[in-house]
XYZ file of C-alpha atoms in Angstrom:
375
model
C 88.457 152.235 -77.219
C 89.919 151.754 -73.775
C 90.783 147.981 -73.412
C 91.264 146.750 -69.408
C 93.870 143.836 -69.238
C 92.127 140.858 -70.516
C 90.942 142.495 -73.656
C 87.361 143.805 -71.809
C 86.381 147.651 -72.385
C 87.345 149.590 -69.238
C 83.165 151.131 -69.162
C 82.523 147.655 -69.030
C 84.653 147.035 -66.203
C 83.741 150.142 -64.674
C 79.818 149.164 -64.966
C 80.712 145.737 -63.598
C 82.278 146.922 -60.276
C 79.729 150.039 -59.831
C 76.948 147.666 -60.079
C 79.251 145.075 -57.719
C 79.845 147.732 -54.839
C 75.788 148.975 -55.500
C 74.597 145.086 -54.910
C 76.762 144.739 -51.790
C 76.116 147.701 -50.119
C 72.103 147.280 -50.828
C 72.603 143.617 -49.424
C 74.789 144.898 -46.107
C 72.179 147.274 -45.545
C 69.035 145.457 -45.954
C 71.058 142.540 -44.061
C 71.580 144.579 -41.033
C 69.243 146.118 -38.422
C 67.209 148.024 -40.247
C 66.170 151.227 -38.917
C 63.005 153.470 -38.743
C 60.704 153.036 -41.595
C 60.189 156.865 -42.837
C 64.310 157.414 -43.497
C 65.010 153.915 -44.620
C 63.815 154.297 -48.127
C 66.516 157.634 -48.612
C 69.162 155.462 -46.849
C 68.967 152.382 -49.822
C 68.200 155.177 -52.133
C 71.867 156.756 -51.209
C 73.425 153.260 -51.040
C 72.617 152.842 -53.986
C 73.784 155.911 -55.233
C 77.193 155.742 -53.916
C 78.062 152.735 -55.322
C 76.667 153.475 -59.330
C 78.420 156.782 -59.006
C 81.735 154.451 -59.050
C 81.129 154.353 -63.120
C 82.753 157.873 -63.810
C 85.650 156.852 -61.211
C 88.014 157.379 -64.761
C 86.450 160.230 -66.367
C 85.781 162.418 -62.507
C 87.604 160.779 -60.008
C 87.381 164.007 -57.885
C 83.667 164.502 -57.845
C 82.889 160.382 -57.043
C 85.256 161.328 -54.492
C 82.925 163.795 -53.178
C 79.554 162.037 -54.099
C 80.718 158.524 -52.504
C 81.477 160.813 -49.345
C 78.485 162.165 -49.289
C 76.214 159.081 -49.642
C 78.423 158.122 -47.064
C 77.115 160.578 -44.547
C 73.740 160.472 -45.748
C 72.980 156.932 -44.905
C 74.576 157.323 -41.661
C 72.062 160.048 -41.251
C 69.253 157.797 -42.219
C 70.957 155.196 -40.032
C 72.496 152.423 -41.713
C 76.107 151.362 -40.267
C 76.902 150.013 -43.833
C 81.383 150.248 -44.397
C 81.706 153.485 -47.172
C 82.903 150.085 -50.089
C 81.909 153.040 -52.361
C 84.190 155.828 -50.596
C 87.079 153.188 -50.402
C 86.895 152.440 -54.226
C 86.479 155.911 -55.069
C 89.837 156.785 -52.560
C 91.807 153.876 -54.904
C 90.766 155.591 -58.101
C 91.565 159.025 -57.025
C 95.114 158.467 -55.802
C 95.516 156.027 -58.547
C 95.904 159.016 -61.142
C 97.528 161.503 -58.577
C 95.223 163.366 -56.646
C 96.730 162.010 -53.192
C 96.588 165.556 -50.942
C 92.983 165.898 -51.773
C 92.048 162.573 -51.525
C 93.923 163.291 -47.605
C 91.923 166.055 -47.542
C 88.844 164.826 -48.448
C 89.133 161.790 -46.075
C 89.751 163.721 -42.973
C 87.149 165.950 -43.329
C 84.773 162.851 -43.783
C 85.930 160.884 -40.775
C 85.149 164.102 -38.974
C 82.019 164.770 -40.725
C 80.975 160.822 -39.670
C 81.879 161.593 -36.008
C 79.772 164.515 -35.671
C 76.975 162.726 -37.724
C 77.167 160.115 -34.619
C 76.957 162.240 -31.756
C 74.182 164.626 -33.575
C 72.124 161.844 -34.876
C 72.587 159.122 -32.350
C 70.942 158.036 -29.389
C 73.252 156.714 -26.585
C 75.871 157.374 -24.570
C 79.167 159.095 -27.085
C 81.321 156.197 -27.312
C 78.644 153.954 -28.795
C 78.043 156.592 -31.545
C 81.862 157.032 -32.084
C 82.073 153.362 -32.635
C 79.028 153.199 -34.956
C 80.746 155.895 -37.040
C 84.326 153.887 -36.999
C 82.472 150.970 -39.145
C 81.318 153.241 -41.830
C 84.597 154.423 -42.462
C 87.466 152.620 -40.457
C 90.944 153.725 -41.065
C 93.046 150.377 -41.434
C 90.445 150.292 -44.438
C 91.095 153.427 -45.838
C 94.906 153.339 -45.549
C 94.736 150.063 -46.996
C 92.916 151.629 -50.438
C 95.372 154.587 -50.362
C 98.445 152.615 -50.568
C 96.985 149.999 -53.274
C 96.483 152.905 -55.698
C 99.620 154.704 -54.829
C 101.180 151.100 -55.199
C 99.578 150.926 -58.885
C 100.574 154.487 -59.738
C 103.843 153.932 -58.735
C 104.116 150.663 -61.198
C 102.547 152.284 -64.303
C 104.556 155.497 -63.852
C 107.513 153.004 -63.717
C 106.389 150.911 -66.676
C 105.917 154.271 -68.875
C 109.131 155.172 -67.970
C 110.813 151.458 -69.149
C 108.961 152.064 -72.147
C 110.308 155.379 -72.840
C 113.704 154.291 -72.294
C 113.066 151.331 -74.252
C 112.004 153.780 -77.255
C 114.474 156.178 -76.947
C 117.041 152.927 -76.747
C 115.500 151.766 -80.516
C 115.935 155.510 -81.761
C 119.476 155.583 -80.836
C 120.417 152.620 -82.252
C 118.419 153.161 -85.886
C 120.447 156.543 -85.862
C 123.579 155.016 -85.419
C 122.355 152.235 -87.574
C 121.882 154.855 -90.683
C 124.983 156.401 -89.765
C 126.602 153.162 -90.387
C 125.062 153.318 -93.603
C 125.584 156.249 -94.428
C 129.680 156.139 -93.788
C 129.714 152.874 -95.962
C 127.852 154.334 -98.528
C 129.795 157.364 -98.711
C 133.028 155.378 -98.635
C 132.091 153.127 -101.422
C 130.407 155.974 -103.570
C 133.519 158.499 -102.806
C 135.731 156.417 -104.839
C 133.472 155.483 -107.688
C 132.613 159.613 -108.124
C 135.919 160.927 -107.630
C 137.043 158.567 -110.583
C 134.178 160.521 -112.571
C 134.805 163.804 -111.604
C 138.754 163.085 -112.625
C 138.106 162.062 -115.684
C 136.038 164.444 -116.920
C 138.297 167.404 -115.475
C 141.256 165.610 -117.318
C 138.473 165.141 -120.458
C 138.001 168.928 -120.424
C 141.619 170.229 -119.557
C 142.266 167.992 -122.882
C 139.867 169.589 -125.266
C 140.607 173.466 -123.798
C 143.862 172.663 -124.672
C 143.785 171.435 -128.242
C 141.622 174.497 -128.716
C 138.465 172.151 -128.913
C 134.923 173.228 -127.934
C 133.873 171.461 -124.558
C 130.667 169.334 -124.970
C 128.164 171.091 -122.715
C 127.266 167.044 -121.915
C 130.765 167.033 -120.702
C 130.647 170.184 -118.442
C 127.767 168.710 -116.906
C 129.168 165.808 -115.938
C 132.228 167.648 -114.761
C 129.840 169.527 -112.459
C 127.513 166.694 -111.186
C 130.139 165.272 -109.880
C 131.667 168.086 -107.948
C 127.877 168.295 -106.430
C 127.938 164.962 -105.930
C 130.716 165.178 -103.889
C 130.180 167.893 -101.814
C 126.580 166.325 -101.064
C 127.748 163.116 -99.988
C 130.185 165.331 -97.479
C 127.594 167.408 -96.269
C 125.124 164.469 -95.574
C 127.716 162.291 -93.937
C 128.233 165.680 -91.653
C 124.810 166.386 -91.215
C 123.982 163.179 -89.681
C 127.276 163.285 -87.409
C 125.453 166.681 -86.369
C 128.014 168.480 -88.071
C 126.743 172.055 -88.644
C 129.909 173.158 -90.362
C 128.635 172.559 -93.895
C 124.688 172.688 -93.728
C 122.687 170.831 -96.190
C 121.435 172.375 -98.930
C 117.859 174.174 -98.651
C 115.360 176.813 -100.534
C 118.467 179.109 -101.540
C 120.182 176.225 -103.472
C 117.069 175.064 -106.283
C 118.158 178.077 -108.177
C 121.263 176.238 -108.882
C 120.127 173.096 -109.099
C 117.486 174.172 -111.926
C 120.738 175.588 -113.795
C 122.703 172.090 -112.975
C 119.925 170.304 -115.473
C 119.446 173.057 -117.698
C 122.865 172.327 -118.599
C 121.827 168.092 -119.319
C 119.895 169.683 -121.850
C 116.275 169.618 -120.040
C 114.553 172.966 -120.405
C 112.985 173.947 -116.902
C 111.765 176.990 -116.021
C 111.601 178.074 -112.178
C 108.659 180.198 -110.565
C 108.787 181.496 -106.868
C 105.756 183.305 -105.894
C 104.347 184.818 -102.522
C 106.419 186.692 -99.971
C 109.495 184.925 -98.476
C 109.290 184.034 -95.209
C 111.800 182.372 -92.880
C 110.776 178.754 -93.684
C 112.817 175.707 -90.831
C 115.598 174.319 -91.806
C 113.632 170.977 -92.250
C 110.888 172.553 -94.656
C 114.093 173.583 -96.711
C 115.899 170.488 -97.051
C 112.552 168.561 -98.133
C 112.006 171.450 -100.788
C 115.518 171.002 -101.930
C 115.299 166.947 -101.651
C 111.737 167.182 -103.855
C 112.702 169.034 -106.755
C 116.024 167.509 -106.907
C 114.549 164.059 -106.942
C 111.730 165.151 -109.435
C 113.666 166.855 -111.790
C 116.420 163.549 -112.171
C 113.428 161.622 -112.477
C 112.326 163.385 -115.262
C 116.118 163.509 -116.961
C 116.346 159.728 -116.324
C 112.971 158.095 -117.369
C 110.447 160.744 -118.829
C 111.862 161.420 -121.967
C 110.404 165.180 -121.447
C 112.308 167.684 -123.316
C 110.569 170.741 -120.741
C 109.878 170.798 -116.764
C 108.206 173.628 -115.005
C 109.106 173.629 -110.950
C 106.754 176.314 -108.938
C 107.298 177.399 -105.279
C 104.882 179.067 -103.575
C 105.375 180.534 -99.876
C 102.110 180.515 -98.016
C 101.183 181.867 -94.770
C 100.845 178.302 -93.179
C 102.561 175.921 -95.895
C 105.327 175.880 -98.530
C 103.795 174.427 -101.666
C 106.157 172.861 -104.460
C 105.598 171.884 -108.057
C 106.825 169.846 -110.465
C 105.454 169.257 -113.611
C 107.109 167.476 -117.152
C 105.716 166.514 -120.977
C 107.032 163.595 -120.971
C 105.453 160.224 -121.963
C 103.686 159.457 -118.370
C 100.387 158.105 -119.330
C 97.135 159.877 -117.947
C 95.382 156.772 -115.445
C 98.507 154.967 -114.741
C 99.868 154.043 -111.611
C 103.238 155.819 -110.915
C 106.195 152.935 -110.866
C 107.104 152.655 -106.972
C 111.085 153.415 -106.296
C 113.357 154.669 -103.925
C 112.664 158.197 -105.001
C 109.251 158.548 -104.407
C 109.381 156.442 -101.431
C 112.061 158.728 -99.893
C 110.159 162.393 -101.151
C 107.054 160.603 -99.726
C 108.450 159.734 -95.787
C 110.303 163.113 -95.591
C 106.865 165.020 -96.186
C 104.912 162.724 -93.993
C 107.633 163.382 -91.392
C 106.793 167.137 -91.728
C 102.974 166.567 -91.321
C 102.780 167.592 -95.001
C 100.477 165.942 -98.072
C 102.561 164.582 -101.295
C 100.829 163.767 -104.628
C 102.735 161.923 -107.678
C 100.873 161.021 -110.558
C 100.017 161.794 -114.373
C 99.363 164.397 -115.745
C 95.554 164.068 -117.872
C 97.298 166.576 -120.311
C 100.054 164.075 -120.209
C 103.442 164.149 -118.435
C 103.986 163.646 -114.796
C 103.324 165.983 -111.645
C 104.981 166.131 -108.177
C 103.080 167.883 -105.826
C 103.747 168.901 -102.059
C 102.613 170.620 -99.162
C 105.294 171.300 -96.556
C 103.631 173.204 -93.235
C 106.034 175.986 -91.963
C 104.545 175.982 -88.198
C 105.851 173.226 -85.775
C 108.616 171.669 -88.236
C 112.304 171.735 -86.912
């Protein structure tokens, strides 16, 4: 609900000064020389009128522009000299949210309208009736309510635009905030990996030349950490907006399913549907999902077999991950980094994540990625 600036709901407001400009132009009217009897009742009837129609100033400021005008000549008609309040308010409101040719428009061809009103409808000599049609609708007045809602526009479209800038100021510092982050983490992991990597390179050169068989454990570690490597490169790049080494997407998971098939961990990998050309973003989440899933399940599941399913939709990309291992059915995943991150990259996409137990035990990751509208 619309909230006015001390907290009060802007129908509310709206009511209050309809019913405000209503009272006053009923009171100028019946506090003024009254005229014949048989047209007075249409005059307080259009009074009236004019200023209630002030509550849908927000919703149809164009047509209370029209319907204030016309009560306006109406009760002149009937002959009240009552000032158009109604018109005035209704002038405010309409150049308040950008209508200021037609609201020129409109109040030239009312002043005229007024004038000839006068001289048709009046007795007297043509001045007199001029005059009597200058206080309905004077023109100091009317100026005066065309610059205070071209004054207001003015300040809220300046106010949006410090707010945008003030967004767009946050954004660029949390960007260059993670990039911080993501330069000291790749300078303090770099070193740490690399001293893995060499050591199991100089493990295996060792053992291929003694004529030993290589532990498969070994190989994988000897090839984790050559991912590892080339991941943190390619993530430090991608948030420098490097495009010379793109992040891994949907063409990698093959590989990555035969990286921890070689830990041991039996998984099997289904693609099904037609491939379409998926964004770049839809990729990296796929790739980010089952990556995260299946080193999960090697680190805490205890499952000896995974399953990962990827279907292409005509609207979505749907992954799957499912494991036996010892997840209970009913229990509440463990909250960590992992699921946190899988969780705010799919939300980011507009997509639906589900991580739980399995009731035939073991654990499921489930995701739906939309293809239309992600970059």
């Amino acid at each position: 609900m619309d909230k006015g600036r001390f907290g009060v709901p802007a129908w509310f407001g709206d009511w209050v000064i309809a019913l405000g400009v209503a009272a006053l132009l009923l009171g100028t009217g019946l506090s003024g020389k009254r005229p014949d009897a048989d047209p007075a009742w249409l005059g307080y009837v259009l009074l009236a009128a004019g200023g209630l129609a002030l509550v849908a100033r927000r919703l149809a400021p164009r047509a209370v522009l029209a319907v204030t005008g016309l009560c306006a000549v109406g009760y002149q008609v009937a002959g009240f000299e009552v000032l158009a309040v109604s018109y005035l308010v209704a002038v405010y409101g309409a150049v308040r949210v950008g209508y200021r040719a037609l609201t020129v428009a409109a109040s030239v061809t009312l002043l005229a309208a007024l004038h000839l009103t006068a001289l048709v409808f009046r007795d007297g000599p043509a001045g007199e009736a001029l005059a009597q049609a200058r206080h309905v609708l004077e023109v100091a007045w009317l100026v005066a309510a065309f610059a205070a809602g071209e004054a207001l526009r003015q300040a809220e479209r300046r106010a949006a635009e410090a707010e945008r800038t003030k967004e767009e100021t946050a954004r660029r510092s949390a960007d260059e905030e993670r990039l911080r982050i993501a330069r000291e983490l790749h300078d303090s992991l770099t070193h740490q990996i690399s001293v893995i990597k060499v050591q199991s390179e100089v493990a295996v050169h060792v053992a291929r030349r003694r004529g030993e068989q290589v532990p498969e454990a070994l190989l994988a570690i000897q090839e984790a950490g050559r991912e590892a490597s080339r991941e943190l490169r390619a993530t430090l790049e991608a948030l420098r907006d490097d495009d010379t080494t793109p992040p891994p997407g949907l063409d990698d998971i093959p590989e990555l399913v035969k990286r921890f098939q070689a830990t041991g961990l039996e998984v099997s990998l289904t693609i099904e549907g037609h491939r379409n050309d998926v964004p770049a973003a839809v990729g990296r989440t796929a790739y980010r999902i089952v990556q995260e899933s299946l080193t999960n399940i090697v680190r805490h599941s205890a499952a000896a077999t995974a399953s990962v399913r990827i279907a292409h939709r005509p609207d979505a990309l749907a992954i799957r991950v499912d494991d036996d291992g010892r997840a209970i059915p009913g229990a509440a995943p463990t909250p960590g980094l992992g699921l946190l991150g899988m969780r705010e990259r799919v939300t980011a996409l507009g997509g639906r994540l589900r991580a739980e137990p399995r009731s035939e035990g073991g654990f499921t990751v489930r995701a739906e990625l939309p293809v239309n509208g992600a970059s």
